mmCIF file with all atom_site columns, C-alpha atoms in Angstrom:
data_model
loop_
_atom_site.group_PDB
_atom_site.id
_atom_site.type_symbol
_atom_site.label_atom_id
_atom_site.label_alt_id
_atom_site.label_comp_id
_atom_site.label_asym_id
_atom_site.label_entity_id
_atom_site.label_seq_id
_atom_site.pdbx_PDB_ins_code
_atom_site.Cartn_x
_atom_site.Cartn_y
_atom_site.Cartn_z
_atom_site.occupancy
_atom_site.B_iso_or_equiv
_atom_site.pdbx_formal_charge
_atom_site.auth_seq_id
_atom_site.auth_comp_id
_atom_site.auth_asym_id
_atom_site.auth_atom_id
_atom_site.pdbx_PDB_model_num
ATOM 1   C CA . ASP Y 1 1   ? 15.535  -2.561  1.078   1.00 96.00 ? 1   ASP Y CA 1
ATOM 2   C CA . ILE Y 1 2   ? 14.733  0.547   -0.938  1.00 98.00 ? 2   ILE Y CA 1
ATOM 3   C CA . VAL Y 1 3   ? 14.086  3.460   1.398   1.00 98.00 ? 3   VAL Y CA 1
ATOM 4   C CA . MET Y 1 4   ? 11.502  5.988   0.262   1.00 98.00 ? 4   MET Y CA 1
ATOM 5   C CA . THR Y 1 5   ? 11.740  9.493   1.704   1.00 98.00 ? 5   THR Y CA 1
ATOM 6   C CA . GLN Y 1 6   ? 9.043   12.096  1.163   1.00 98.00 ? 6   GLN Y CA 1
ATOM 7   C CA . SER Y 1 7   ? 9.184   15.830  1.649   1.00 96.00 ? 7   SER Y CA 1
ATOM 8   C CA . PRO Y 1 8   ? 7.703   17.775  3.215   1.00 97.00 ? 8   PRO Y CA 1
ATOM 9   C CA . ASP Y 1 9   ? 6.005   15.839  6.022   1.00 98.00 ? 9   ASP Y CA 1
ATOM 10  C CA . SER Y 1 10  ? 3.093   18.235  5.795   1.00 98.00 ? 10  SER Y CA 1
ATOM 11  C CA . LEU Y 1 11  ? 2.003   21.251  3.830   1.00 97.00 ? 11  LEU Y CA 1
ATOM 12  C CA . ALA Y 1 12  ? -0.835  23.736  3.914   1.00 98.00 ? 12  ALA Y CA 1
ATOM 13  C CA . VAL Y 1 13  ? -2.007  25.156  0.619   1.00 97.00 ? 13  VAL Y CA 1
ATOM 14  C CA . SER Y 1 14  ? -4.758  27.613  -0.207  1.00 98.00 ? 14  SER Y CA 1
ATOM 15  C CA . LEU Y 1 15  ? -7.729  26.386  -2.196  1.00 98.00 ? 15  LEU Y CA 1
ATOM 16  C CA . GLY Y 1 16  ? -6.981  26.622  -5.910  1.00 97.00 ? 16  GLY Y CA 1
ATOM 17  C CA . GLU Y 1 17  ? -3.236  26.768  -5.379  1.00 98.00 ? 17  GLU Y CA 1
ATOM 18  C CA . ARG Y 1 18  ? -0.615  24.193  -6.333  1.00 98.00 ? 18  ARG Y CA 1
ATOM 19  C CA . ALA Y 1 19  ? 0.611   21.500  -3.976  1.00 98.00 ? 19  ALA Y CA 1
ATOM 20  C CA . THR Y 1 20  ? 3.879   19.687  -4.643  1.00 98.00 ? 20  THR Y CA 1
ATOM 21  C CA . ILE Y 1 21  ? 5.095   16.558  -2.861  1.00 98.00 ? 21  ILE Y CA 1
ATOM 22  C CA . ASN Y 1 22  ? 8.506   15.039  -3.402  1.00 98.00 ? 22  ASN Y CA 1
ATOM 23  C CA . CYS Y 1 23  ? 9.613   11.429  -3.073  1.00 98.00 ? 23  CYS Y CA 1
ATOM 24  C CA . LYS Y 1 24  ? 13.175  10.176  -3.214  1.00 98.00 ? 24  LYS Y CA 1
ATOM 25  C CA . SER Y 1 25  ? 14.220  6.529   -3.385  1.00 98.00 ? 25  SER Y CA 1
ATOM 26  C CA . SER Y 1 26  ? 17.523  5.236   -1.989  1.00 98.00 ? 26  SER Y CA 1
ATOM 27  C CA . GLN Y 1 27  ? 18.198  3.501   -5.295  1.00 98.00 ? 27  GLN Y CA 1
ATOM 28  C CA . SER Y 1 28  ? 16.820  3.802   -8.798  1.00 98.00 ? 28  SER Y CA 1
ATOM 29  C CA . VAL Y 1 29  ? 13.396  2.289   -9.442  1.00 98.00 ? 29  VAL Y CA 1
ATOM 30  C CA . PHE Y 1 30  ? 13.783  2.614   -13.213 1.00 97.00 ? 30  PHE Y CA 1
ATOM 31  C CA . TYR Y 1 31  ? 13.967  -0.482  -15.403 1.00 95.00 ? 31  TYR Y CA 1
ATOM 32  C CA . SER Y 1 32  ? 15.731  0.320   -18.654 1.00 94.00 ? 32  SER Y CA 1
ATOM 33  C CA . SER Y 1 33  ? 14.436  -2.897  -20.239 1.00 94.00 ? 33  SER Y CA 1
ATOM 34  C CA . ASN Y 1 34  ? 10.916  -1.455  -20.408 1.00 93.00 ? 34  ASN Y CA 1
ATOM 35  C CA . ASN Y 1 35  ? 11.670  2.219   -19.802 1.00 95.00 ? 35  ASN Y CA 1
ATOM 36  C CA . ARG Y 1 36  ? 9.449   2.354   -16.751 1.00 96.00 ? 36  ARG Y CA 1
ATOM 37  C CA . ASN Y 1 37  ? 9.706   3.729   -13.246 1.00 98.00 ? 37  ASN Y CA 1
ATOM 38  C CA . TYR Y 1 38  ? 8.208   1.385   -10.657 1.00 97.00 ? 38  TYR Y CA 1
ATOM 39  C CA . LEU Y 1 39  ? 6.657   4.098   -8.516  1.00 98.00 ? 39  LEU Y CA 1
ATOM 40  C CA . THR Y 1 40  ? 3.085   4.697   -7.461  1.00 98.00 ? 40  THR Y CA 1
ATOM 41  C CA . TRP Y 1 41  ? 1.295   7.406   -5.501  1.00 98.00 ? 41  TRP Y CA 1
ATOM 42  C CA . TYR Y 1 42  ? -1.592  6.821   -3.095  1.00 98.00 ? 42  TYR Y CA 1
ATOM 43  C CA . GLN Y 1 43  ? -4.079  9.109   -1.419  1.00 98.00 ? 43  GLN Y CA 1
ATOM 44  C CA . GLN Y 1 44  ? -5.417  8.161   2.001   1.00 98.00 ? 44  GLN Y CA 1
ATOM 45  C CA . LYS Y 1 45  ? -8.282  9.959   3.677   1.00 97.00 ? 45  LYS Y CA 1
ATOM 46  C CA . PRO Y 1 46  ? -9.059  9.499   7.394   1.00 94.00 ? 46  PRO Y CA 1
ATOM 47  C CA . GLY Y 1 47  ? -10.634 6.157   8.194   1.00 94.00 ? 47  GLY Y CA 1
ATOM 48  C CA . GLN Y 1 48  ? -10.161 4.858   4.644   1.00 97.00 ? 48  GLN Y CA 1
ATOM 49  C CA . PRO Y 1 49  ? -7.649  2.585   2.969   1.00 97.00 ? 49  PRO Y CA 1
ATOM 50  C CA . PRO Y 1 50  ? -5.230  4.104   0.470   1.00 98.00 ? 50  PRO Y CA 1
ATOM 51  C CA . LYS Y 1 51  ? -6.310  4.698   -3.113  1.00 97.00 ? 51  LYS Y CA 1
ATOM 52  C CA . VAL Y 1 52  ? -4.040  4.569   -6.155  1.00 97.00 ? 52  VAL Y CA 1
ATOM 53  C CA . LEU Y 1 53  ? -3.683  7.922   -7.901  1.00 98.00 ? 53  LEU Y CA 1
ATOM 54  C CA . ILE Y 1 54  ? -0.670  7.413   -10.146 1.00 98.00 ? 54  ILE Y CA 1
ATOM 55  C CA . TYR Y 1 55  ? 1.350   4.380   -11.285 1.00 97.00 ? 55  TYR Y CA 1
ATOM 56  C CA . TRP Y 1 56  ? 4.465   4.010   -13.449 1.00 97.00 ? 56  TRP Y CA 1
ATOM 57  C CA . ALA Y 1 57  ? 5.355   7.354   -11.848 1.00 98.00 ? 57  ALA Y CA 1
ATOM 58  C CA . SER Y 1 58  ? 3.190   9.381   -14.226 1.00 98.00 ? 58  SER Y CA 1
ATOM 59  C CA . THR Y 1 59  ? 0.166   7.361   -15.396 1.00 98.00 ? 59  THR Y CA 1
ATOM 60  C CA . ARG Y 1 60  ? -3.051  8.555   -13.820 1.00 98.00 ? 60  ARG Y CA 1
ATOM 61  C CA . GLU Y 1 61  ? -5.387  5.839   -12.556 1.00 96.00 ? 61  GLU Y CA 1
ATOM 62  C CA . PHE Y 1 62  ? -8.777  5.722   -14.291 1.00 95.00 ? 62  PHE Y CA 1
ATOM 63  C CA . GLY Y 1 63  ? -11.158 8.211   -12.719 1.00 96.00 ? 63  GLY Y CA 1
ATOM 64  C CA . VAL Y 1 64  ? -8.513  10.303  -10.989 1.00 98.00 ? 64  VAL Y CA 1
ATOM 65  C CA . PRO Y 1 65  ? -8.965  14.028  -11.702 1.00 97.00 ? 65  PRO Y CA 1
ATOM 66  C CA . ASP Y 1 66  ? -6.425  15.514  -14.081 1.00 97.00 ? 66  ASP Y CA 1
ATOM 67  C CA . ARG Y 1 67  ? -5.329  18.061  -11.477 1.00 98.00 ? 67  ARG Y CA 1
ATOM 68  C CA . PHE Y 1 68  ? -3.212  15.190  -10.111 1.00 98.00 ? 68  PHE Y CA 1
ATOM 69  C CA . SER Y 1 69  ? -0.001  14.535  -12.011 1.00 98.00 ? 69  SER Y CA 1
ATOM 70  C CA . GLY Y 1 70  ? 3.191   12.593  -11.381 1.00 98.00 ? 70  GLY Y CA 1
ATOM 71  C CA . SER Y 1 71  ? 6.652   13.174  -12.744 1.00 98.00 ? 71  SER Y CA 1
ATOM 72  C CA . GLY Y 1 72  ? 10.251  12.178  -12.234 1.00 98.00 ? 72  GLY Y CA 1
ATOM 73  C CA . SER Y 1 73  ? 12.544  9.276   -13.001 1.00 98.00 ? 73  SER Y CA 1
ATOM 74  C CA . GLY Y 1 74  ? 15.231  7.161   -11.406 1.00 98.00 ? 74  GLY Y CA 1
ATOM 75  C CA . THR Y 1 75  ? 15.315  8.235   -7.771  1.00 98.00 ? 75  THR Y CA 1
ATOM 76  C CA . ASP Y 1 76  ? 13.423  11.547  -7.698  1.00 98.00 ? 76  ASP Y CA 1
ATOM 77  C CA . PHE Y 1 77  ? 9.695   11.882  -8.129  1.00 98.00 ? 77  PHE Y CA 1
ATOM 78  C CA . THR Y 1 78  ? 6.993   14.505  -7.673  1.00 98.00 ? 78  THR Y CA 1
ATOM 79  C CA . LEU Y 1 79  ? 3.244   14.459  -7.170  1.00 98.00 ? 79  LEU Y CA 1
ATOM 80  C CA . THR Y 1 80  ? 1.575   17.715  -8.114  1.00 98.00 ? 80  THR Y CA 1
ATOM 81  C CA . ILE Y 1 81  ? -1.958  18.824  -7.363  1.00 98.00 ? 81  ILE Y CA 1
ATOM 82  C CA . SER Y 1 82  ? -2.383  21.720  -9.758  1.00 98.00 ? 82  SER Y CA 1
ATOM 83  C CA . SER Y 1 83  ? -5.354  23.377  -8.083  1.00 97.00 ? 83  SER Y CA 1
ATOM 84  C CA . LEU Y 1 84  ? -6.084  22.132  -4.581  1.00 98.00 ? 84  LEU Y CA 1
ATOM 85  C CA . GLN Y 1 85  ? -9.697  21.298  -3.807  1.00 98.00 ? 85  GLN Y CA 1
ATOM 86  C CA . ALA Y 1 86  ? -11.226 20.743  -0.382  1.00 97.00 ? 86  ALA Y CA 1
ATOM 87  C CA . GLU Y 1 87  ? -11.660 17.035  -1.104  1.00 97.00 ? 87  GLU Y CA 1
ATOM 88  C CA . ASP Y 1 88  ? -7.903  16.662  -1.651  1.00 98.00 ? 88  ASP Y CA 1
ATOM 89  C CA . VAL Y 1 89  ? -7.184  16.996  2.067   1.00 98.00 ? 89  VAL Y CA 1
ATOM 90  C CA . ALA Y 1 90  ? -5.490  13.682  2.793   1.00 98.00 ? 90  ALA Y CA 1
ATOM 91  C CA . VAL Y 1 91  ? -2.175  11.973  3.395   1.00 98.00 ? 91  VAL Y CA 1
ATOM 92  C CA . TYR Y 1 92  ? -0.237  11.071  0.257   1.00 98.00 ? 92  TYR Y CA 1
ATOM 93  C CA . TYR Y 1 93  ? 2.225   8.177   0.029   1.00 98.00 ? 93  TYR Y CA 1
ATOM 94  C CA . CYS Y 1 94  ? 4.701   7.115   -2.611  1.00 98.00 ? 94  CYS Y CA 1
ATOM 95  C CA . GLN Y 1 95  ? 5.548   3.423   -2.932  1.00 98.00 ? 95  GLN Y CA 1
ATOM 96  C CA . GLN Y 1 96  ? 8.111   1.564   -4.972  1.00 98.00 ? 96  GLN Y CA 1
ATOM 97  C CA . TYR Y 1 97  ? 7.324   -1.761  -6.607  1.00 97.00 ? 97  TYR Y CA 1
ATOM 98  C CA . TYR Y 1 98  ? 10.737  -2.260  -8.175  1.00 96.00 ? 98  TYR Y CA 1
ATOM 99  C CA . SER Y 1 99  ? 11.662  -4.937  -5.651  1.00 95.00 ? 99  SER Y CA 1
ATOM 100 C CA . ILE Y 1 100 ? 10.537  -6.823  -2.577  1.00 95.00 ? 100 ILE Y CA 1
ATOM 101 C CA . PRO Y 1 101 ? 9.949   -5.662  0.076   1.00 96.00 ? 101 PRO Y CA 1
ATOM 102 C CA . LEU Y 1 102 ? 7.467   -3.124  -1.238  1.00 97.00 ? 102 LEU Y CA 1
ATOM 103 C CA . THR Y 1 103 ? 8.270   0.088   0.594   1.00 98.00 ? 103 THR Y CA 1
ATOM 104 C CA . PHE Y 1 104 ? 6.367   3.302   1.205   1.00 98.00 ? 104 PHE Y CA 1
ATOM 105 C CA . GLY Y 1 105 ? 7.356   6.848   1.950   1.00 98.00 ? 105 GLY Y CA 1
ATOM 106 C CA . GLN Y 1 106 ? 6.441   8.131   5.393   1.00 98.00 ? 106 GLN Y CA 1
ATOM 107 C CA . GLY Y 1 107 ? 3.531   10.152  4.020   1.00 98.00 ? 107 GLY Y CA 1
ATOM 108 C CA . THR Y 1 108 ? 2.799   13.827  3.403   1.00 98.00 ? 108 THR Y CA 1
ATOM 109 C CA . LYS Y 1 109 ? -0.226  15.414  5.005   1.00 98.00 ? 109 LYS Y CA 1
ATOM 110 C CA . VAL Y 1 110 ? -1.942  18.016  2.834   1.00 98.00 ? 110 VAL Y CA 1
ATOM 111 C CA . GLU Y 1 111 ? -4.191  20.581  4.496   1.00 98.00 ? 111 GLU Y CA 1
ATOM 112 C CA . ILE Y 1 112 ? -6.008  23.742  3.522   1.00 97.00 ? 112 ILE Y CA 1
ATOM 113 C CA . LYS Y 1 113 ? -4.358  27.001  4.472   1.00 96.00 ? 113 LYS Y CA 1
ATOM 114 C CA . GLN M 2 1   ? -15.901 -4.969  -9.273  1.00 90.00 ? 1   GLN M CA 1
ATOM 115 C CA . VAL M 2 2   ? -13.343 -6.531  -6.948  1.00 95.00 ? 2   VAL M CA 1
ATOM 116 C CA . GLN M 2 3   ? -14.170 -6.401  -3.253  1.00 97.00 ? 3   GLN M CA 1
ATOM 117 C CA . LEU M 2 4   ? -12.029 -7.457  -0.323  1.00 98.00 ? 4   LEU M CA 1
ATOM 118 C CA . VAL M 2 5   ? -13.856 -7.966  2.967   1.00 98.00 ? 5   VAL M CA 1
ATOM 119 C CA . GLN M 2 6   ? -11.802 -8.478  6.103   1.00 98.00 ? 6   GLN M CA 1
ATOM 120 C CA . SER M 2 7   ? -12.645 -10.048 9.432   1.00 98.00 ? 7   SER M CA 1
ATOM 121 C CA . GLY M 2 8   ? -13.530 -7.941  12.427  1.00 97.00 ? 8   GLY M CA 1
ATOM 122 C CA . ALA M 2 9   ? -11.520 -6.154  15.068  1.00 98.00 ? 9   ALA M CA 1
ATOM 123 C CA . GLU M 2 10  ? -9.487  -8.198  17.534  1.00 98.00 ? 10  GLU M CA 1
ATOM 124 C CA . VAL M 2 11  ? -8.141  -7.594  21.022  1.00 98.00 ? 11  VAL M CA 1
ATOM 125 C CA . LYS M 2 12  ? -5.224  -9.820  21.941  1.00 98.00 ? 12  LYS M CA 1
ATOM 126 C CA . LYS M 2 13  ? -2.893  -10.354 24.872  1.00 98.00 ? 13  LYS M CA 1
ATOM 127 C CA . PRO M 2 14  ? 0.856   -9.920  24.456  1.00 97.00 ? 14  PRO M CA 1
ATOM 128 C CA . GLY M 2 15  ? 2.474   -13.179 23.386  1.00 97.00 ? 15  GLY M CA 1
ATOM 129 C CA . SER M 2 16  ? -0.651  -14.505 21.684  1.00 98.00 ? 16  SER M CA 1
ATOM 130 C CA . SER M 2 17  ? -1.461  -14.808 17.968  1.00 98.00 ? 17  SER M CA 1
ATOM 131 C CA . VAL M 2 18  ? -4.003  -13.251 15.644  1.00 98.00 ? 18  VAL M CA 1
ATOM 132 C CA . LYS M 2 19  ? -5.324  -14.493 12.326  1.00 98.00 ? 19  LYS M CA 1
ATOM 133 C CA . VAL M 2 20  ? -7.035  -12.020 10.008  1.00 98.00 ? 20  VAL M CA 1
ATOM 134 C CA . SER M 2 21  ? -9.014  -13.101 6.964   1.00 98.00 ? 21  SER M CA 1
ATOM 135 C CA . CYS M 2 22  ? -9.634  -11.342 3.663   1.00 98.00 ? 22  CYS M CA 1
ATOM 136 C CA . LYS M 2 23  ? -12.389 -12.657 1.400   1.00 98.00 ? 23  LYS M CA 1
ATOM 137 C CA . ALA M 2 24  ? -12.273 -11.616 -2.238  1.00 97.00 ? 24  ALA M CA 1
ATOM 138 C CA . SER M 2 25  ? -15.186 -11.382 -4.631  1.00 95.00 ? 25  SER M CA 1
ATOM 139 C CA . GLY M 2 26  ? -15.874 -10.011 -8.060  1.00 92.00 ? 26  GLY M CA 1
ATOM 140 C CA . GLY M 2 27  ? -12.679 -10.940 -9.809  1.00 87.00 ? 27  GLY M CA 1
ATOM 141 C CA . THR M 2 28  ? -10.049 -13.590 -10.387 1.00 92.00 ? 28  THR M CA 1
ATOM 142 C CA . PHE M 2 29  ? -8.558  -14.710 -7.095  1.00 93.00 ? 29  PHE M CA 1
ATOM 143 C CA . SER M 2 30  ? -5.918  -17.299 -7.906  1.00 94.00 ? 30  SER M CA 1
ATOM 144 C CA . THR M 2 31  ? -3.531  -15.305 -10.078 1.00 93.00 ? 31  THR M CA 1
ATOM 145 C CA . TYR M 2 32  ? -3.461  -11.915 -8.335  1.00 95.00 ? 32  TYR M CA 1
ATOM 146 C CA . ALA M 2 33  ? -1.251  -11.466 -5.293  1.00 96.00 ? 33  ALA M CA 1
ATOM 147 C CA . ILE M 2 34  ? -2.880  -10.579 -2.005  1.00 97.00 ? 34  ILE M CA 1
ATOM 148 C CA . ASN M 2 35  ? -0.598  -8.429  0.096   1.00 97.00 ? 35  ASN M CA 1
ATOM 149 C CA . TRP M 2 36  ? -0.828  -7.456  3.751   1.00 98.00 ? 36  TRP M CA 1
ATOM 150 C CA . VAL M 2 37  ? -0.008  -3.909  4.802   1.00 98.00 ? 37  VAL M CA 1
ATOM 151 C CA . ARG M 2 38  ? -0.278  -2.561  8.321   1.00 98.00 ? 38  ARG M CA 1
ATOM 152 C CA . GLN M 2 39  ? -0.659  0.932   9.701   1.00 98.00 ? 39  GLN M CA 1
ATOM 153 C CA . ALA M 2 40  ? 0.004   1.757   13.346  1.00 97.00 ? 40  ALA M CA 1
ATOM 154 C CA . PRO M 2 41  ? -2.111  4.571   14.840  1.00 95.00 ? 41  PRO M CA 1
ATOM 155 C CA . GLY M 2 42  ? -1.157  7.868   13.232  1.00 93.00 ? 42  GLY M CA 1
ATOM 156 C CA . GLN M 2 43  ? 1.680   6.222   11.340  1.00 96.00 ? 43  GLN M CA 1
ATOM 157 C CA . GLY M 2 44  ? 2.537   5.247   7.774   1.00 97.00 ? 44  GLY M CA 1
ATOM 158 C CA . LEU M 2 45  ? 2.096   2.102   5.723   1.00 98.00 ? 45  LEU M CA 1
ATOM 159 C CA . GLU M 2 46  ? 4.236   -0.999  6.194   1.00 98.00 ? 46  GLU M CA 1
ATOM 160 C CA . TRP M 2 47  ? 4.261   -3.978  3.818   1.00 98.00 ? 47  TRP M CA 1
ATOM 161 C CA . MET M 2 48  ? 4.326   -7.308  5.621   1.00 98.00 ? 48  MET M CA 1
ATOM 162 C CA . GLY M 2 49  ? 4.213   -9.766  2.767   1.00 97.00 ? 49  GLY M CA 1
ATOM 163 C CA . GLY M 2 50  ? 2.174   -11.174 -0.077  1.00 97.00 ? 50  GLY M CA 1
ATOM 164 C CA . ILE M 2 51  ? 1.039   -14.373 -1.724  1.00 96.00 ? 51  ILE M CA 1
ATOM 165 C CA . ILE M 2 52  ? -0.091  -15.374 -5.190  1.00 96.00 ? 52  ILE M CA 1
ATOM 166 C CA . PRO M 2 53  ? -2.723  -17.990 -4.351  1.00 95.00 ? 53  PRO M CA 1
ATOM 167 C CA . ILE M 2 54  ? -2.069  -20.277 -7.293  1.00 94.00 ? 54  ILE M CA 1
ATOM 168 C CA . PHE M 2 55  ? 1.656   -20.460 -6.429  1.00 93.00 ? 55  PHE M CA 1
ATOM 169 C CA . ARG M 2 56  ? 1.004   -20.909 -2.676  1.00 91.00 ? 56  ARG M CA 1
ATOM 170 C CA . THR M 2 57  ? 4.390   -19.474 -1.716  1.00 91.00 ? 57  THR M CA 1
ATOM 171 C CA . ALA M 2 58  ? 4.458   -16.219 0.213   1.00 95.00 ? 58  ALA M CA 1
ATOM 172 C CA . ASN M 2 59  ? 7.069   -13.472 0.276   1.00 95.00 ? 59  ASN M CA 1
ATOM 173 C CA . TYR M 2 60  ? 7.664   -11.732 3.596   1.00 96.00 ? 60  TYR M CA 1
ATOM 174 C CA . ALA M 2 61  ? 9.346   -8.579  4.761   1.00 97.00 ? 61  ALA M CA 1
ATOM 175 C CA . GLN M 2 62  ? 12.504  -9.463  6.677   1.00 96.00 ? 62  GLN M CA 1
ATOM 176 C CA . LYS M 2 63  ? 11.141  -7.680  9.744   1.00 95.00 ? 63  LYS M CA 1
ATOM 177 C CA . PHE M 2 64  ? 8.295   -10.202 10.068  1.00 95.00 ? 64  PHE M CA 1
ATOM 178 C CA . GLN M 2 65  ? 10.104  -13.373 8.965   1.00 91.00 ? 65  GLN M CA 1
ATOM 179 C CA . GLY M 2 66  ? 9.398   -16.186 11.380  1.00 94.00 ? 66  GLY M CA 1
ATOM 180 C CA . ARG M 2 67  ? 6.517   -14.386 13.032  1.00 97.00 ? 67  ARG M CA 1
ATOM 181 C CA . VAL M 2 68  ? 4.005   -14.067 10.200  1.00 98.00 ? 68  VAL M CA 1
ATOM 182 C CA . THR M 2 69  ? 2.358   -16.612 7.929   1.00 98.00 ? 69  THR M CA 1
ATOM 183 C CA . ILE M 2 70  ? 0.296   -15.633 4.886   1.00 98.00 ? 70  ILE M CA 1
ATOM 184 C CA . THR M 2 71  ? -1.879  -18.262 3.259   1.00 97.00 ? 71  THR M CA 1
ATOM 185 C CA . ALA M 2 72  ? -4.648  -18.405 0.702   1.00 97.00 ? 72  ALA M CA 1
ATOM 186 C CA . ASP M 2 73  ? -7.555  -20.770 0.152   1.00 96.00 ? 73  ASP M CA 1
ATOM 187 C CA . GLU M 2 74  ? -8.550  -20.814 -3.502  1.00 95.00 ? 74  GLU M CA 1
ATOM 188 C CA . SER M 2 75  ? -11.742 -22.775 -2.779  1.00 95.00 ? 75  SER M CA 1
ATOM 189 C CA . THR M 2 76  ? -13.143 -19.875 -0.736  1.00 96.00 ? 76  THR M CA 1
ATOM 190 C CA . SER M 2 77  ? -11.208 -16.989 -2.346  1.00 96.00 ? 77  SER M CA 1
ATOM 191 C CA . THR M 2 78  ? -9.918  -16.071 1.083   1.00 97.00 ? 78  THR M CA 1
ATOM 192 C CA . ALA M 2 79  ? -6.460  -15.015 2.175   1.00 98.00 ? 79  ALA M CA 1
ATOM 193 C CA . TYR M 2 80  ? -5.196  -15.130 5.738   1.00 98.00 ? 80  TYR M CA 1
ATOM 194 C CA . MET M 2 81  ? -2.493  -13.400 7.712   1.00 98.00 ? 81  MET M CA 1
ATOM 195 C CA . GLU M 2 82  ? -1.407  -14.884 11.035  1.00 98.00 ? 82  GLU M CA 1
ATOM 196 C CA . LEU M 2 83  ? 0.918   -12.893 13.284  1.00 98.00 ? 83  LEU M CA 1
ATOM 197 C CA . ARG M 2 84  ? 2.405   -14.608 16.329  1.00 98.00 ? 84  ARG M CA 1
ATOM 198 C CA . SER M 2 85  ? 4.143   -13.513 19.527  1.00 97.00 ? 85  SER M CA 1
ATOM 199 C CA . LEU M 2 86  ? 2.178   -10.306 19.554  1.00 98.00 ? 86  LEU M CA 1
ATOM 200 C CA . ARG M 2 87  ? 3.540   -7.250  21.339  1.00 97.00 ? 87  ARG M CA 1
ATOM 201 C CA . SER M 2 88  ? 2.048   -3.840  21.962  1.00 97.00 ? 88  SER M CA 1
ATOM 202 C CA . GLU M 2 89  ? 3.881   -2.419  18.940  1.00 97.00 ? 89  GLU M CA 1
ATOM 203 C CA . ASP M 2 90  ? 1.791   -4.723  16.721  1.00 98.00 ? 90  ASP M CA 1
ATOM 204 C CA . SER M 2 91  ? -1.337  -2.739  17.536  1.00 98.00 ? 91  SER M CA 1
ATOM 205 C CA . ALA M 2 92  ? -2.377  -1.433  14.141  1.00 98.00 ? 92  ALA M CA 1
ATOM 206 C CA . VAL M 2 93  ? -4.906  -1.564  11.353  1.00 98.00 ? 93  VAL M CA 1
ATOM 207 C CA . TYR M 2 94  ? -4.086  -4.483  9.085   1.00 98.00 ? 94  TYR M CA 1
ATOM 208 C CA . TYR M 2 95  ? -5.099  -4.209  5.433   1.00 98.00 ? 95  TYR M CA 1
ATOM 209 C CA . CYS M 2 96  ? -5.194  -6.770  2.705   1.00 98.00 ? 96  CYS M CA 1
ATOM 210 C CA . ALA M 2 97  ? -4.622  -5.332  -0.753  1.00 97.00 ? 97  ALA M CA 1
ATOM 211 C CA . ARG M 2 98  ? -4.651  -6.903  -4.193  1.00 96.00 ? 98  ARG M CA 1
ATOM 212 C CA . ALA M 2 99  ? -1.929  -6.526  -6.775  1.00 93.00 ? 99  ALA M CA 1
ATOM 213 C CA . SER M 2 100 ? -2.963  -4.750  -9.960  1.00 90.00 ? 100 SER M CA 1
ATOM 214 C CA . VAL M 2 101 ? -1.050  -7.111  -12.252 1.00 88.00 ? 101 VAL M CA 1
ATOM 215 C CA . GLU M 2 102 ? -1.338  -10.892 -12.396 1.00 89.00 ? 102 GLU M CA 1
ATOM 216 C CA . SER M 2 103 ? 1.341   -13.316 -11.271 1.00 88.00 ? 103 SER M CA 1
ATOM 217 C CA . THR M 2 104 ? 3.589   -10.884 -9.407  1.00 89.00 ? 104 THR M CA 1
ATOM 218 C CA . VAL M 2 105 ? 3.800   -9.338  -5.961  1.00 87.00 ? 105 VAL M CA 1
ATOM 219 C CA . VAL M 2 106 ? 5.668   -6.266  -7.158  1.00 89.00 ? 106 VAL M CA 1
ATOM 220 C CA . THR M 2 107 ? 2.856   -4.077  -8.438  1.00 91.00 ? 107 THR M CA 1
ATOM 221 C CA . PRO M 2 108 ? 0.726   -1.184  -7.223  1.00 93.00 ? 108 PRO M CA 1
ATOM 222 C CA . LEU M 2 109 ? -2.059  -2.264  -4.903  1.00 95.00 ? 109 LEU M CA 1
ATOM 223 C CA . ASP M 2 110 ? -5.336  -1.326  -6.521  1.00 94.00 ? 110 ASP M CA 1
ATOM 224 C CA . TYR M 2 111 ? -8.006  -2.931  -4.326  1.00 96.00 ? 111 TYR M CA 1
ATOM 225 C CA . TRP M 2 112 ? -7.922  -2.745  -0.546  1.00 98.00 ? 112 TRP M CA 1
ATOM 226 C CA . GLY M 2 113 ? -9.918  -4.301  2.236   1.00 98.00 ? 113 GLY M CA 1
ATOM 227 C CA . GLN M 2 114 ? -11.588 -2.100  4.822   1.00 98.00 ? 114 GLN M CA 1
ATOM 228 C CA . GLY M 2 115 ? -8.901  -2.807  7.397   1.00 98.00 ? 115 GLY M CA 1
ATOM 229 C CA . THR M 2 116 ? -8.920  -4.823  10.625  1.00 98.00 ? 116 THR M CA 1
ATOM 230 C CA . LEU M 2 117 ? -7.942  -3.153  13.874  1.00 98.00 ? 117 LEU M CA 1
ATOM 231 C CA . VAL M 2 118 ? -5.799  -5.375  16.045  1.00 98.00 ? 118 VAL M CA 1
ATOM 232 C CA . THR M 2 119 ? -5.190  -4.146  19.573  1.00 98.00 ? 119 THR M CA 1
ATOM 233 C CA . VAL M 2 120 ? -2.548  -5.835  21.698  1.00 98.00 ? 120 VAL M CA 1
ATOM 234 C CA . SER M 2 121 ? -2.995  -5.079  25.353  1.00 97.00 ? 121 SER M CA 1
ATOM 235 C CA . SER M 2 122 ? -2.602  -6.828  28.658  1.00 94.00 ? 122 SER M CA 1
#
């Protein structure tokens, strides 16, 4: 199984400041045949199911604000919220879809400082 | 717009079984995988398995092999997840979630049900 490890477990950021979440996979999730990283980012707010923010490591889902961006390749990935808004308070998960079983990071809780 | 509506909360005794349903509407059912993901209280997300209805064969996480069965009924656009030999550690919210790409389980999960709380308690 591919193990996904996020850091930090939680972070507190002031409104308008940048938030950065890291995700590391135990093996590469990059397919050279199509030049894609099989990595997605979700946002989960309390009492709600997760919502896709980013797929293919860096492609923003339709309707997701452009303050959310994803980067990285191979085994190391980053989700960046460029200017934190109050509505961004949530837990963020990375997930690989390179192979079965689908696996998630343990989550990073983002709060307002 | 795709919607996934799950069955209601359940309270079960240890050793018993639970079967959760997930009815899809608003999109193509047969060719998009329905996955099951659970979340224990205050914990992260755990993939249990998935099925592409038209293929009828499910993939399962090793952890749940032999204890879980995922099925799909194309006639009613409903997927099911049955978990047997329940223990207290199975208390969680169980979500169904649809794959974003046809004919494969390994995709992001773009539509989610509302979740079904299963409580296992004597």
